[in-house]
Amino acid sequence: MNDRPILSVTGLGARVAEEDQDILKGVDLAIRPGQIHAIMGPNGSGKSTLAKVIAGHPGYEATAGSVFFQGEDLLEMEPDERAQAGVFMAFQYPVAIPGVSIANFLRTALQARLENGEELDLFDFQELLMERMELLRMDPSFAQRAVNDGFSGGEKKRNEILQMAVLKPALAVMDETDSGLDIDALKVVAHGVNTLKAENPGMSVLLITHYQRMLNYITPDVVHVMVNGRIAESGGPEVALGLEEQGYEKYRRAQVA
Amino acid sequence: MPSNEVIHGLGLDDYKFGFVTDSEPVFRTRPGLDADVVRQISARKDEPEWMLKRRLKALRIYDAKPMPQWGGDLSELQETLDQTYFYVKPQEQMERSWDDVPENIKQTFERLGIPEAERRLLAGVGAQYDSEMVYHSLKEEWESRGVIFDSIEDGLKNHPELFREHFGTVIPAADNKFAALNSAVWSGGSFVYIPPGVELETPLQAYFRVNQERLGQFERTLIIAGEGSRAHYIEGCTAPVYSTDSFHSGVIEIIVNRDARFRYTTIQNWSNNMYNLVTQRALVHQGAHMEWLDGNLGSKLTMKYPSCYLMGEGAHGEILSIAYAGDGQHQDTGGKVIHVAPNTSSSIVSKSISKGTGRSSYRGLCKVYDGASNAKSNVECDALLINETSRTDTFPYIEIDEKSASVGHEATVSKVGDEQLFYLMSRGMDEAEAMALIVRGFIEPIAKELPLEYAVELNRLIELEMEGSVG
């Protein structure tokens, strides 16, 4: 049973909404429960587009193929429905929500998951939040700050990890969460992912990254190389190491040929 | 019979008769306004001669002043005024029955979780009010400390000298056309006096005494805060005020004496046929602090600019305001600070939200007179637009006649962004919840200053308003 993929992407084509050119040109990907997949690729290869299409960003549209998550057709679902089904995307550039504290934001997100008429117990929530922050070794005062408002790059990523810890997704899509981070911040993200993975081994992770260095801290089961809207190669961690030595050039040449 | 149209459109004319009971004819003046109507009002209230003279003089000023050509669209107002009953005896006004209140208003009360007794009050239905006991014990405490908290009519009757000394000194009838109108036909409102040095912990809440005299269409409030006193006055409610009238023009005068601190909080949510034209002003004396906390929701057009005249050295004035303009509504609001004395300081923070075809305008004045050395003023106005069709404008007037003054003005306009909505939705909130959270965050700096129950109601109301605002 464990072999059934939690996420199946088949022949996926996608583009920026209302533009002609497809960015994804037939992506196939299957992630099984508990697996960590990394997608690496040069700028413009489409790896971030894949993350956004999975999460349901309104600025992108699928033009071909399908995306199934736990047997449900994700492409038919609104972003909030996807989130409630267990998909979480850690944003590359999370936006600020002035005046809304992280705690209030998370409380609203959890409340939204309840049936109509059910009220989230505030004390239970507070306890959960404190427990999650402790797990991630975060200062409780962090949750009182307004979401991403005036945050440094590292704080934004920390906030994404905290949200992931509270919302406990079945699939976490990390959209270049490591970009623009110094090594300490990178470690925070990696520590967060590893901690949550250790706590819940069934959680699947799709790690989208430009750099091999993230994979020094998070060990993937499968590494995919994406070039020009397609997956050019898939394999074990050794694929990433090969990339570090040779770069993306050979894949580009292969596609041209 | 009342229908949903009653509060949505202007179809109120039939409804004006809804509260007339068969057995008791209601006293009201005939539609429209002239000296005879004003005489009748004054006679009904059994007023002294000087007040009648004041009213008649105010009427002449009102007649002489042209309709304002700035602010909102008042082109159809005259028609409304010609049909307005300028005075309806309050006792009978209470006779409206709960059954006559339109269903959608009742439902809104329900959804806001307003207690039953309060709902009746808000709907203009006379009822014994649960908090009457609370009010009476508070009133006893206040009285023992020399505080006067009466209806404006009782203020005039029971404290004639104090009343006459201050009435109309902050906002004379000649101030503007609607101040003149109010001065001619005022009815209802509060009279408050806080003796020197008295500090009140519990806010004076207008609705405590509202069952004696409902919030009037031409309410008049006069507040005198004695030297070194401290108090907070709260008026209004976030629930929609259902009124058969479509014109509200109040005048609020406050005198904050030396070293006193006074805060006036008002949140009003009018039905969307209402013209709401209010003048509220405070004279702030040496070392005193005045704060206006002003929330304007609903109405067809609101024009309201709470002001602080900083008369004595070191006086401080603050104006915090939130305006919400829904479909077809225009909120023309802001604040005025007038620096007359040295070392005075002021701050205006104004936040507006426009949804659908709603329009909000910030209109503010900062004036620093020659000699008001080292005056400091800071104005910040932020507008949030929900839809492409929403509109906002900013009209800051700054007049500085003093070299050493320091004046700052900052304005921002933001739109609820697709990226913000997506971010929140990707965490599981639907579009309306996401929108409501963004709006609540936007008004948070002001909402946190509100008494808790008001802040909670305001948040709920915004949630209701955001349903159906998207897509």
XYZ file of C-alpha atoms in Angstrom:
728
model
C 0.000 0.000 0.000
C 2.849 2.294 0.817
C 3.914 2.122 -2.788
C 0.958 4.139 -3.959
C 2.152 7.651 -4.687
C 0.795 10.455 -2.549
C 1.431 12.813 -5.466
C 1.239 11.786 -9.127
C 2.100 14.307 -11.792
C 1.532 13.012 -15.310
C 2.366 14.764 -18.556
C 1.892 18.162 -16.915
C 2.048 21.178 -19.137
C 1.644 24.669 -17.648
C 2.117 28.317 -18.434
C 1.819 31.731 -16.904
C -1.890 32.550 -17.126
C -2.828 34.140 -20.459
C 0.586 33.713 -22.027
C 1.242 31.528 -25.051
C 4.442 29.803 -24.109
C 4.316 26.663 -21.963
C 6.891 26.608 -19.196
C 6.222 23.015 -18.206
C 6.225 20.702 -21.200
C 5.188 17.312 -19.947
C 6.372 16.677 -16.388
C 6.053 13.214 -14.852
C 6.659 12.759 -11.164
C 5.499 10.300 -8.510
C 6.196 10.831 -4.822
C 5.398 8.038 -2.381
C 4.463 8.646 1.247
C 7.458 9.520 3.347
C 9.752 10.207 0.440
C 11.874 13.295 -0.025
C 12.252 14.332 -3.644
C 14.519 17.121 -4.750
C 14.064 18.963 -8.009
C 17.094 20.806 -9.196
C 17.487 22.857 -12.268
C 18.848 26.053 -13.730
C 16.947 29.346 -13.591
C 13.973 29.323 -15.896
C 13.801 25.531 -16.069
C 10.261 25.535 -14.698
C 10.906 23.998 -11.266
C 9.297 26.877 -9.373
C 6.354 26.846 -11.783
C 5.781 23.209 -10.875
C 5.566 24.170 -7.177
C 3.090 26.960 -7.920
C 0.890 24.771 -10.082
C 0.761 22.149 -7.337
C -0.238 24.787 -4.770
C -2.767 26.393 -7.123
C -1.291 29.832 -7.732
C -3.884 31.786 -9.766
C -1.148 33.252 -11.967
C -0.426 29.880 -13.558
C -2.561 27.481 -15.513
C -2.182 23.845 -16.423
C -2.447 23.196 -20.163
C -2.035 19.421 -20.249
C -1.742 16.362 -18.034
C -2.900 15.821 -14.487
C -1.918 16.196 -10.832
C -3.406 13.784 -8.339
C -2.893 14.096 -4.592
C -4.026 11.164 -2.467
C -6.310 10.163 -5.301
C -7.886 13.630 -5.667
C -7.606 15.769 -8.772
C -5.656 18.753 -7.441
C -6.136 20.834 -10.566
C -9.868 20.933 -9.886
C -9.388 22.278 -6.375
C -9.052 25.837 -5.026
C -5.812 26.684 -3.206
C -7.559 26.544 0.172
C -9.035 23.138 -0.606
C -5.598 21.856 -1.536
C -4.201 23.189 1.725
C -6.974 21.547 3.704
C -6.347 18.281 1.876
C -2.768 18.364 3.207
C -0.649 20.226 0.673
C 1.643 22.910 2.028
C 3.906 25.183 0.036
C 6.732 27.043 1.701
C 7.046 30.198 -0.369
C 10.193 31.493 -1.933
C 9.051 35.067 -1.374
C 6.283 35.095 1.253
C 4.311 38.371 1.364
C 3.687 40.564 4.400
C 0.270 40.776 6.055
C 0.567 43.952 8.166
C -1.315 44.034 11.424
C -1.868 40.268 11.543
C 0.278 38.406 14.044
C 1.694 35.009 13.156
C -0.318 33.538 16.024
C -3.561 35.063 14.775
C -2.767 34.003 11.222
C -2.202 30.402 12.269
C -5.262 30.390 14.468
C -7.356 31.561 11.509
C -5.778 28.907 9.274
C -6.611 26.165 11.776
C -10.091 27.544 12.398
C -10.705 27.389 8.640
C -10.141 23.645 8.781
C -12.993 23.105 11.222
C -16.605 22.440 10.355
C -19.000 25.380 10.311
C -20.026 26.243 13.832
C -17.026 24.583 15.451
C -14.741 26.928 17.350
C -11.054 26.346 17.818
C -10.264 26.221 21.519
C -7.906 29.096 22.230
C -6.073 27.343 25.028
C -5.516 24.229 22.924
C -4.215 26.412 20.152
C -1.870 28.300 22.417
C -0.517 25.038 23.748
C 0.003 23.648 20.257
C 1.753 26.792 19.098
C 4.099 26.862 22.076
C 4.890 23.188 21.677
C 5.641 23.648 17.968
C 7.868 26.647 18.632
C 9.739 24.771 21.278
C 10.275 21.870 18.879
C 11.802 24.277 16.380
C 13.697 26.128 19.109
C 11.990 29.433 18.348
C 11.435 32.305 20.726
C 7.706 32.511 21.636
C 7.728 36.275 21.022
C 8.236 35.530 17.317
C 4.569 34.507 17.020
C 3.460 37.972 18.146
C 5.061 39.697 15.183
C 3.014 40.641 12.144
C 3.337 38.069 9.359
C 6.531 38.763 7.339
C 6.223 42.490 8.040
C 9.762 43.861 8.022
C 11.198 40.352 8.309
C 14.700 39.496 7.145
C 15.035 36.729 4.566
C 15.921 34.265 7.308
C 12.936 35.260 9.466
C 10.572 34.767 6.539
C 11.831 31.238 6.033
C 11.602 30.570 9.742
C 7.985 31.682 9.604
C 7.291 29.290 6.723
C 8.774 26.431 8.703
C 6.707 27.335 11.772
C 3.529 27.338 9.688
C 4.431 23.962 8.290
C 5.011 22.647 11.804
C 1.603 23.875 12.967
C -0.387 22.849 9.893
C 1.265 19.399 9.670
C 0.867 18.747 5.964
C 1.065 15.354 4.240
C 3.083 16.933 1.454
C 5.403 19.884 1.906
C 6.563 21.663 -1.222
C 9.604 23.791 -0.487
C 9.809 26.355 -3.274
C 13.455 27.434 -3.354
C 13.204 27.988 0.349
C 16.983 28.079 0.463
C 17.481 30.916 -2.013
C 19.143 33.996 -0.649
C 19.888 32.387 2.703
C 23.155 32.489 4.530
C 24.416 29.237 5.874
C 22.899 29.713 9.345
C 19.457 30.397 7.953
C 19.842 27.440 5.636
C 20.524 25.274 8.645
C 17.379 26.576 10.339
C 15.280 25.502 7.362
C 17.023 22.140 7.134
C 16.704 21.562 10.853
C 13.012 22.382 10.639
C 12.354 19.993 7.772
C 14.403 17.232 9.376
C 12.750 17.687 12.747
C 9.256 17.536 11.281
C 10.229 14.589 9.113
C 11.592 12.735 12.133
C 8.400 13.453 14.018
C 6.205 12.369 11.139
C 8.079 9.948 8.866
C 5.020 9.657 6.636
C 5.312 13.292 5.515
C 6.482 13.671 1.939
C 8.684 16.535 0.838
C 9.235 18.077 -2.559
C 12.332 20.196 -2.297
C 12.885 22.646 -5.103
C 16.316 24.141 -5.199
C 18.851 25.712 -7.423
C 21.792 24.724 -5.272
C 23.278 21.454 -4.239
C 24.214 22.859 -0.817
C 20.731 22.359 0.605
C 21.147 18.652 0.006
C 24.119 18.609 2.369
C 21.576 19.094 5.138
C 18.506 17.324 3.829
C 19.054 13.937 2.271
C 16.681 13.229 -0.600
C 15.498 9.802 -1.650
C 15.193 10.881 -5.261
C 16.793 13.734 -7.149
C 15.329 15.033 -10.400
C 17.037 17.362 -12.780
C 14.653 19.677 -14.550
C 15.710 21.435 -17.717
C 13.538 23.422 -20.080
C 10.222 22.302 -18.615
C 10.962 18.579 -18.485
C 12.598 16.197 -16.103
C 15.851 15.316 -17.780
C 17.156 12.806 -15.297
C 16.084 11.141 -12.065
C 18.158 9.136 -9.651
C 19.574 8.961 -6.145
C 21.612 11.617 -4.295
C 24.518 10.881 -6.617
C 22.725 12.816 -9.361
C 23.055 15.980 -7.277
C 26.724 15.359 -6.739
C 27.206 14.880 -10.466
C 25.528 18.210 -11.025
C 27.889 19.905 -8.663
C 30.812 18.691 -10.738
C 29.426 19.095 -14.224
C 26.611 21.644 -14.006
C 23.521 21.557 -16.202
C 25.379 21.841 -19.473
C 25.161 18.192 -20.502
C 21.376 18.180 -20.082
C 21.005 21.259 -22.190
C 23.145 19.735 -24.924
C 21.174 16.505 -24.751
C 17.939 18.385 -25.318
C 19.271 20.342 -28.233
C 20.584 17.199 -29.909
C -45.215 46.937 5.197
C -41.514 46.747 5.761
C -39.585 44.807 3.199
C -35.977 44.313 2.365
C -36.116 47.365 0.209
C -36.661 49.475 3.219
C -33.071 49.667 4.209
C -31.519 49.110 0.851
C -33.211 51.866 -1.051
C -34.772 55.135 -0.312
C -38.191 53.574 0.013
C -38.580 54.824 3.526
C -41.423 57.195 3.022
C -44.166 54.677 3.610
C -42.359 53.370 6.564
C -42.323 56.675 8.359
C -45.864 55.956 9.322
C -45.039 52.486 10.542
C -44.843 53.501 14.166
C -48.049 55.429 14.410
C -50.433 53.536 16.598
C -54.133 53.838 15.998
C -55.105 55.020 19.432
C -52.349 57.522 20.069
C -51.613 60.255 17.571
C -47.916 61.033 17.555
C -46.731 64.570 17.875
C -44.372 65.610 15.204
C -43.777 68.774 13.319
C -44.917 68.887 9.721
C -42.375 68.029 7.007
C -39.848 70.717 6.188
C -38.502 73.569 8.229
C -39.426 77.143 9.071
C -39.534 79.421 12.099
C -42.856 78.003 13.151
C -41.464 74.480 13.278
C -38.554 75.714 15.385
C -40.974 77.473 17.775
C -42.927 74.267 18.145
C -39.799 72.289 18.979
C -38.755 74.789 21.607
C -42.248 74.960 23.085
C -42.513 71.167 23.288
C -39.280 71.104 25.239
C -40.491 73.886 27.482
C -37.320 75.835 26.874
C -36.281 79.222 28.237
C -36.645 82.195 25.955
C -32.908 82.554 25.309
C -32.763 79.103 23.775
C -35.680 79.799 21.478
C -33.946 82.961 20.338
C -30.757 81.019 19.707
C -32.644 78.479 17.668
C -34.365 81.103 15.562
C -31.124 82.926 14.945
C -29.501 79.642 13.922
C -32.339 79.014 11.494
C -31.699 82.352 9.818
C -28.029 81.462 9.473
C -28.967 78.074 8.077
C -31.285 79.598 5.496
C -28.666 82.142 4.466
C -25.814 79.665 4.007
C -25.546 77.906 0.679
C -25.292 74.138 0.442
C -21.601 73.135 0.586
C -20.118 72.494 -2.837
C -17.200 70.423 -1.575
C -16.944 66.997 -0.018
C -19.685 64.626 -1.046
C -22.581 64.928 -3.428
C -25.340 66.859 -1.653
C -27.351 67.643 -4.779
C -30.288 65.498 -3.710
C -30.175 66.487 -0.075
C -32.623 69.374 -0.320
C -35.312 66.989 -1.478
C -34.676 64.803 1.569
C -34.752 67.842 3.830
C -38.081 69.002 2.446
C -39.576 65.669 3.471
C -37.876 65.450 6.846
C -39.843 65.707 10.073
C -37.479 67.855 12.074
C -38.982 66.866 15.350
C -40.752 63.727 16.446
C -41.599 63.484 20.117
C -39.252 60.810 21.453
C -41.841 59.061 23.612
C -43.875 58.103 20.626
C -40.816 57.277 18.612
C -40.338 54.410 21.023
C -43.683 52.979 20.121
C -42.372 51.271 17.045
C -42.824 47.577 17.461
C -40.161 44.921 17.092
C -42.384 43.212 14.540
C -42.015 46.208 12.273
C -38.258 45.974 12.102
C -37.207 44.502 8.771
C -36.117 40.885 8.808
C -32.651 41.473 7.369
C -31.839 43.964 10.101
C -32.905 41.414 12.698
C -30.737 38.816 11.010
C -27.731 41.099 11.071
C -28.236 41.618 14.816
C -28.465 37.866 15.166
C -25.267 37.256 13.259
C -23.435 39.928 15.186
C -24.491 38.243 18.390
C -26.016 41.407 19.837
C -27.977 40.729 23.001
C -31.741 40.787 22.543
C -32.388 43.862 24.630
C -29.756 45.807 22.828
C -31.130 44.774 19.450
C -34.433 46.361 20.304
C -32.712 49.487 21.382
C -30.686 49.680 18.194
C -33.760 49.133 16.135
C -35.368 52.059 17.866
C -37.801 49.863 19.723
C -38.426 50.997 23.247
C -37.770 48.285 25.795
C -36.755 47.871 29.356
C -33.082 47.511 29.160
C -31.190 44.859 31.098
C -28.352 47.126 31.957
C -30.658 49.651 33.545
C -29.690 48.324 36.951
C -26.026 48.554 36.076
C -26.589 52.051 34.878
C -28.374 53.075 38.029
C -25.591 51.907 40.308
C -23.012 53.627 38.127
C -25.123 56.736 38.046
C -25.215 56.816 41.816
C -21.450 56.565 41.961
C -21.040 59.284 39.375
C -23.477 61.567 41.137
C -21.700 61.151 44.437
C -18.571 62.448 42.752
C -20.354 65.390 41.223
C -20.436 64.041 37.680
C -23.376 65.085 35.563
C -24.435 62.668 32.858
C -27.837 63.666 31.539
C -29.763 64.029 28.386
C -29.083 67.363 26.764
C -32.652 68.447 27.560
C -32.230 67.657 31.253
C -28.883 69.387 31.190
C -30.558 72.578 30.065
C -33.357 72.217 32.629
C -31.314 71.185 35.636
C -28.068 73.059 35.097
C -29.132 76.198 33.260
C -26.128 78.364 34.108
C -23.443 75.823 33.346
C -25.284 74.962 30.176
C -25.695 78.496 28.954
C -22.106 79.364 29.731
C -20.773 76.672 27.382
C -23.461 75.796 24.862
C -22.492 76.870 21.349
C -19.121 78.220 22.436
C -17.143 75.471 20.736
C -19.267 75.212 17.622
C -21.277 78.365 17.016
C -24.278 78.137 14.733
C -22.445 80.143 12.099
C -19.675 77.540 11.854
C -21.237 75.747 8.919
C -24.626 75.143 7.363
C -25.273 71.912 9.219
C -24.059 73.228 12.552
C -26.614 76.005 12.009
C -29.302 73.456 11.197
C -28.515 71.442 14.292
C -28.481 74.578 16.431
C -31.980 75.362 15.171
C -33.594 71.967 15.592
C -31.413 69.938 17.997
C -33.032 67.212 20.010
C -31.486 64.447 22.069
C -27.824 63.928 22.929
C -25.890 64.119 26.170
C -24.841 66.727 28.664
C -21.740 65.746 30.589
C -19.816 67.563 33.281
C -16.812 66.121 35.065
C -15.666 68.122 38.079
C -12.003 69.106 38.413
C -9.715 66.268 39.460
C -12.299 63.519 39.052
C -10.997 60.451 37.251
C -13.537 57.993 35.923
C -12.460 54.419 35.317
C -15.714 53.262 33.756
C -16.462 54.868 30.427
C -19.593 56.978 30.201
C -21.632 55.093 27.654
C -24.344 56.906 25.812
C -26.490 53.834 25.386
C -26.922 53.586 29.148
C -29.250 56.457 28.995
C -30.508 56.054 25.511
C -33.729 54.390 26.510
C -34.788 57.718 27.928
C -34.150 59.470 24.699
C -33.059 57.699 21.584
C -30.077 58.853 19.650
C -31.600 61.753 17.856
C -31.527 62.679 14.292
C -30.239 66.088 15.360
C -28.370 65.038 18.429
C -26.492 67.667 20.373
C -23.886 66.797 22.925
C -22.041 69.136 25.241
C -19.199 67.843 27.399
C -17.174 69.811 29.926
C -14.144 68.076 31.397
C -12.929 69.946 34.470
C -9.296 70.715 35.249
C -7.169 67.616 35.722
C -10.110 65.263 35.185
C -9.989 62.064 33.179
C -12.811 60.342 31.400
C -13.849 58.357 28.363
C -17.180 58.766 26.632
C -18.467 56.095 24.278
C -21.285 56.550 21.885
C -22.742 54.358 19.208
C -22.369 50.792 18.220
C -21.058 48.782 15.308
C -24.432 47.212 14.702
C -26.435 48.882 12.008
C -28.605 51.603 13.452
C -31.958 51.183 11.900
C -33.658 54.466 11.557
C -36.654 55.610 9.627
C -34.851 58.869 9.055
C -32.470 59.375 6.210
C -30.691 62.419 7.527
C -28.519 62.707 10.596
C -26.761 65.880 11.561
C -25.182 65.989 14.990
C -23.083 68.522 16.819
C -20.667 67.447 19.531
C -18.930 70.132 21.603
C -16.233 69.257 24.092
C -14.250 71.487 26.389
C -11.159 69.882 27.836
C -9.886 72.108 30.582
C -6.335 72.461 31.822
C -4.433 69.183 32.291
C -7.563 67.104 31.744
C -7.599 64.013 29.537
C -10.644 63.126 27.555
C -11.395 60.485 24.977
C -14.522 60.374 22.843
C -15.171 57.118 21.046
C -17.875 56.733 18.513
C -18.598 53.938 16.108
C -21.591 54.320 13.900
C -23.009 52.086 11.254
C -25.866 53.745 9.430
C -28.263 52.209 6.980
C -27.149 53.042 3.482
C -29.773 55.643 2.646
C -28.448 57.989 5.325
C -26.818 61.376 4.936
C -24.596 61.667 7.973
C -23.213 65.175 8.403
C -21.668 65.744 11.776
C -19.602 68.507 13.346
C -17.516 67.490 16.330
C -14.926 69.670 17.909
C -12.936 69.944 21.113
C -11.278 72.961 22.699
C -8.149 71.666 24.355
C -6.627 73.880 26.990
C -3.183 74.074 28.552
C -1.545 70.700 29.108
C -4.751 68.854 28.304
C -5.171 65.805 26.055
C -8.051 65.095 23.745
C -8.536 61.960 21.688
C -11.200 61.312 19.114
C -11.669 57.725 18.118
C -14.067 57.717 15.266
C -15.471 54.858 13.231
C -17.786 55.442 10.293
C -19.547 52.622 8.561
C -22.579 52.551 6.352
C -24.549 55.652 5.297
C -24.956 57.011 1.792
C -22.669 59.931 2.496
C -20.782 60.768 5.654
C -19.007 64.085 6.068
C -17.282 64.209 9.400
C -13.993 65.733 10.499
C -13.477 65.605 14.266
C -11.292 68.485 15.303
C -9.046 69.612 18.116
C -8.392 73.273 18.736
C -5.202 73.320 20.753
C -5.724 76.531 22.694
C -3.245 76.292 25.576
C 0.441 75.628 25.820
C 1.350 71.958 25.685
C -2.120 70.835 24.614
C -2.270 67.592 22.691
C -4.871 66.309 20.256
C -5.252 62.947 18.610
C -7.692 61.777 15.992
C -7.906 58.129 15.065
C -10.454 57.209 12.475
C -11.631 54.245 10.472
C -13.995 54.590 7.558
C -15.574 51.791 5.632
C -17.271 52.559 2.322
C -19.310 49.742 0.842
C -21.103 49.674 -2.499
C -22.541 53.069 -3.404
C -21.310 54.701 -0.220
C -19.092 57.711 0.196
C -17.129 58.320 3.370
C -15.678 61.808 3.328
C -13.902 61.851 6.656
C -10.692 62.902 8.304
C -9.758 65.363 11.006
C -8.683 68.882 11.803
C -6.026 70.064 14.172
C -5.613 73.748 14.879
C -2.491 74.772 16.752
C -3.014 78.073 18.475
C -0.534 77.853 21.377
C 3.174 77.007 21.704
C 4.449 73.462 22.238
C 1.190 71.904 21.135
C 1.227 68.545 19.424
C -1.208 66.539 17.388
C -1.553 63.365 15.459
C -4.092 62.147 12.938
C -4.215 58.515 11.883
C -6.905 57.768 9.378
C -7.618 54.424 7.768
C -10.201 53.796 5.127
C -11.449 50.731 3.345
C -13.394 50.916 0.115
C -15.228 47.956 -1.302
C -17.184 47.520 -4.519
C -18.159 50.952 -5.795
C -17.483 52.485 -2.402
C -15.501 55.663 -2.164
C -13.531 57.040 0.746
C -11.915 60.435 0.939
C -9.517 61.633 3.530
C -10.001 65.328 4.128
C -7.888 66.934 6.784
C -6.655 70.281 7.942
C -3.548 71.054 9.912
C -3.259 74.714 10.782
C -0.502 76.266 12.832
C -0.985 79.885 13.819
C 1.843 82.351 14.086
C 3.116 82.140 17.638
C 2.350 78.462 18.128
C 6.069 77.869 18.378
C 7.424 74.333 18.258
C 4.041 72.946 17.295
C 4.288 69.385 16.070
C 1.786 67.557 13.961
C 1.822 64.265 12.191
C -0.780 62.987 9.761
C -0.905 59.470 8.442
C -3.660 58.297 6.161
C -3.848 54.858 4.691
C -6.420 53.639 2.235
C -7.164 50.053 1.348
C -9.015 49.243 -1.843
C -10.768 45.902 -2.065
C -11.960 45.921 -5.666
C -10.950 47.503 -8.940
C -14.090 49.667 -8.792
C -13.310 51.056 -5.339
C -12.006 54.569 -5.051
C -10.073 56.722 -2.627
C -8.867 60.339 -2.578
C -6.768 62.387 -0.219
C -7.287 66.091 0.447
C -4.786 67.260 3.055
C -4.845 70.979 3.739
C -1.828 72.324 5.535
C -1.570 75.949 6.612
C 1.515 76.921 8.543
C 2.153 80.446 9.770
C 4.853 79.525 12.262
C 8.448 78.880 11.272
C 9.347 76.581 14.133
C 6.470 74.196 13.459
C 7.148 70.663 12.374
C 4.468 68.996 10.330
C 4.534 65.575 8.712
C 2.100 64.031 6.308
C 2.165 60.523 4.970
C -0.401 58.835 2.788
C -0.523 55.316 1.427
C -2.936 53.524 -0.839
C -2.855 49.773 -1.031
C -4.871 47.208 -2.849
C -5.560 43.776 -1.543
C -3.062 41.902 -3.663
C -3.501 38.583 -5.421
C -0.265 37.410 -3.825
C -1.611 38.172 -0.343
C -4.844 36.336 -1.058
C -3.020 33.347 -2.502
C -0.666 33.211 0.451
C -3.554 33.056 2.908
C -5.563 30.647 0.801
C -2.561 28.345 0.508
C -2.852 28.031 4.286
C -6.443 26.865 4.062
C -8.531 30.052 4.352
C -11.190 30.658 1.743
C -11.157 33.901 -0.176
C -13.583 35.769 2.110
C -11.738 34.675 5.251
C -8.458 35.725 3.682
C -9.899 39.103 2.720
C -11.329 39.658 6.186
C -7.994 38.841 7.797
C -6.174 41.327 5.580
C -8.731 44.033 6.371
C -8.596 43.319 10.094
C -4.824 43.583 9.984
C -5.140 46.891 8.191
C -7.343 48.456 10.855
C -5.566 46.759 13.760
C -3.651 49.869 14.875
C -6.993 51.586 15.532
C -9.113 48.580 16.470
C -6.769 47.822 19.355
C -7.667 51.174 20.878
C -11.354 50.284 20.967
C -13.111 48.827 23.975
C -12.953 45.061 23.563
C -16.608 44.457 22.792
C -16.526 47.102 20.089
C -13.380 45.655 18.538
C -14.953 42.204 18.485
C -18.114 43.512 16.862
C -16.139 45.487 14.336
C -14.199 42.381 13.366
C -17.373 40.365 12.978
C -18.904 43.089 10.911
C -15.928 43.139 8.585
C -16.257 39.393 8.139
C -19.902 39.835 7.176
C -18.994 42.599 4.767
C -16.247 40.567 3.128
C -18.578 37.701 2.314
C -19.383 38.100 -1.327
C -16.830 40.849 -1.795
C -14.718 38.658 -4.000
C -15.029 36.687 -7.179
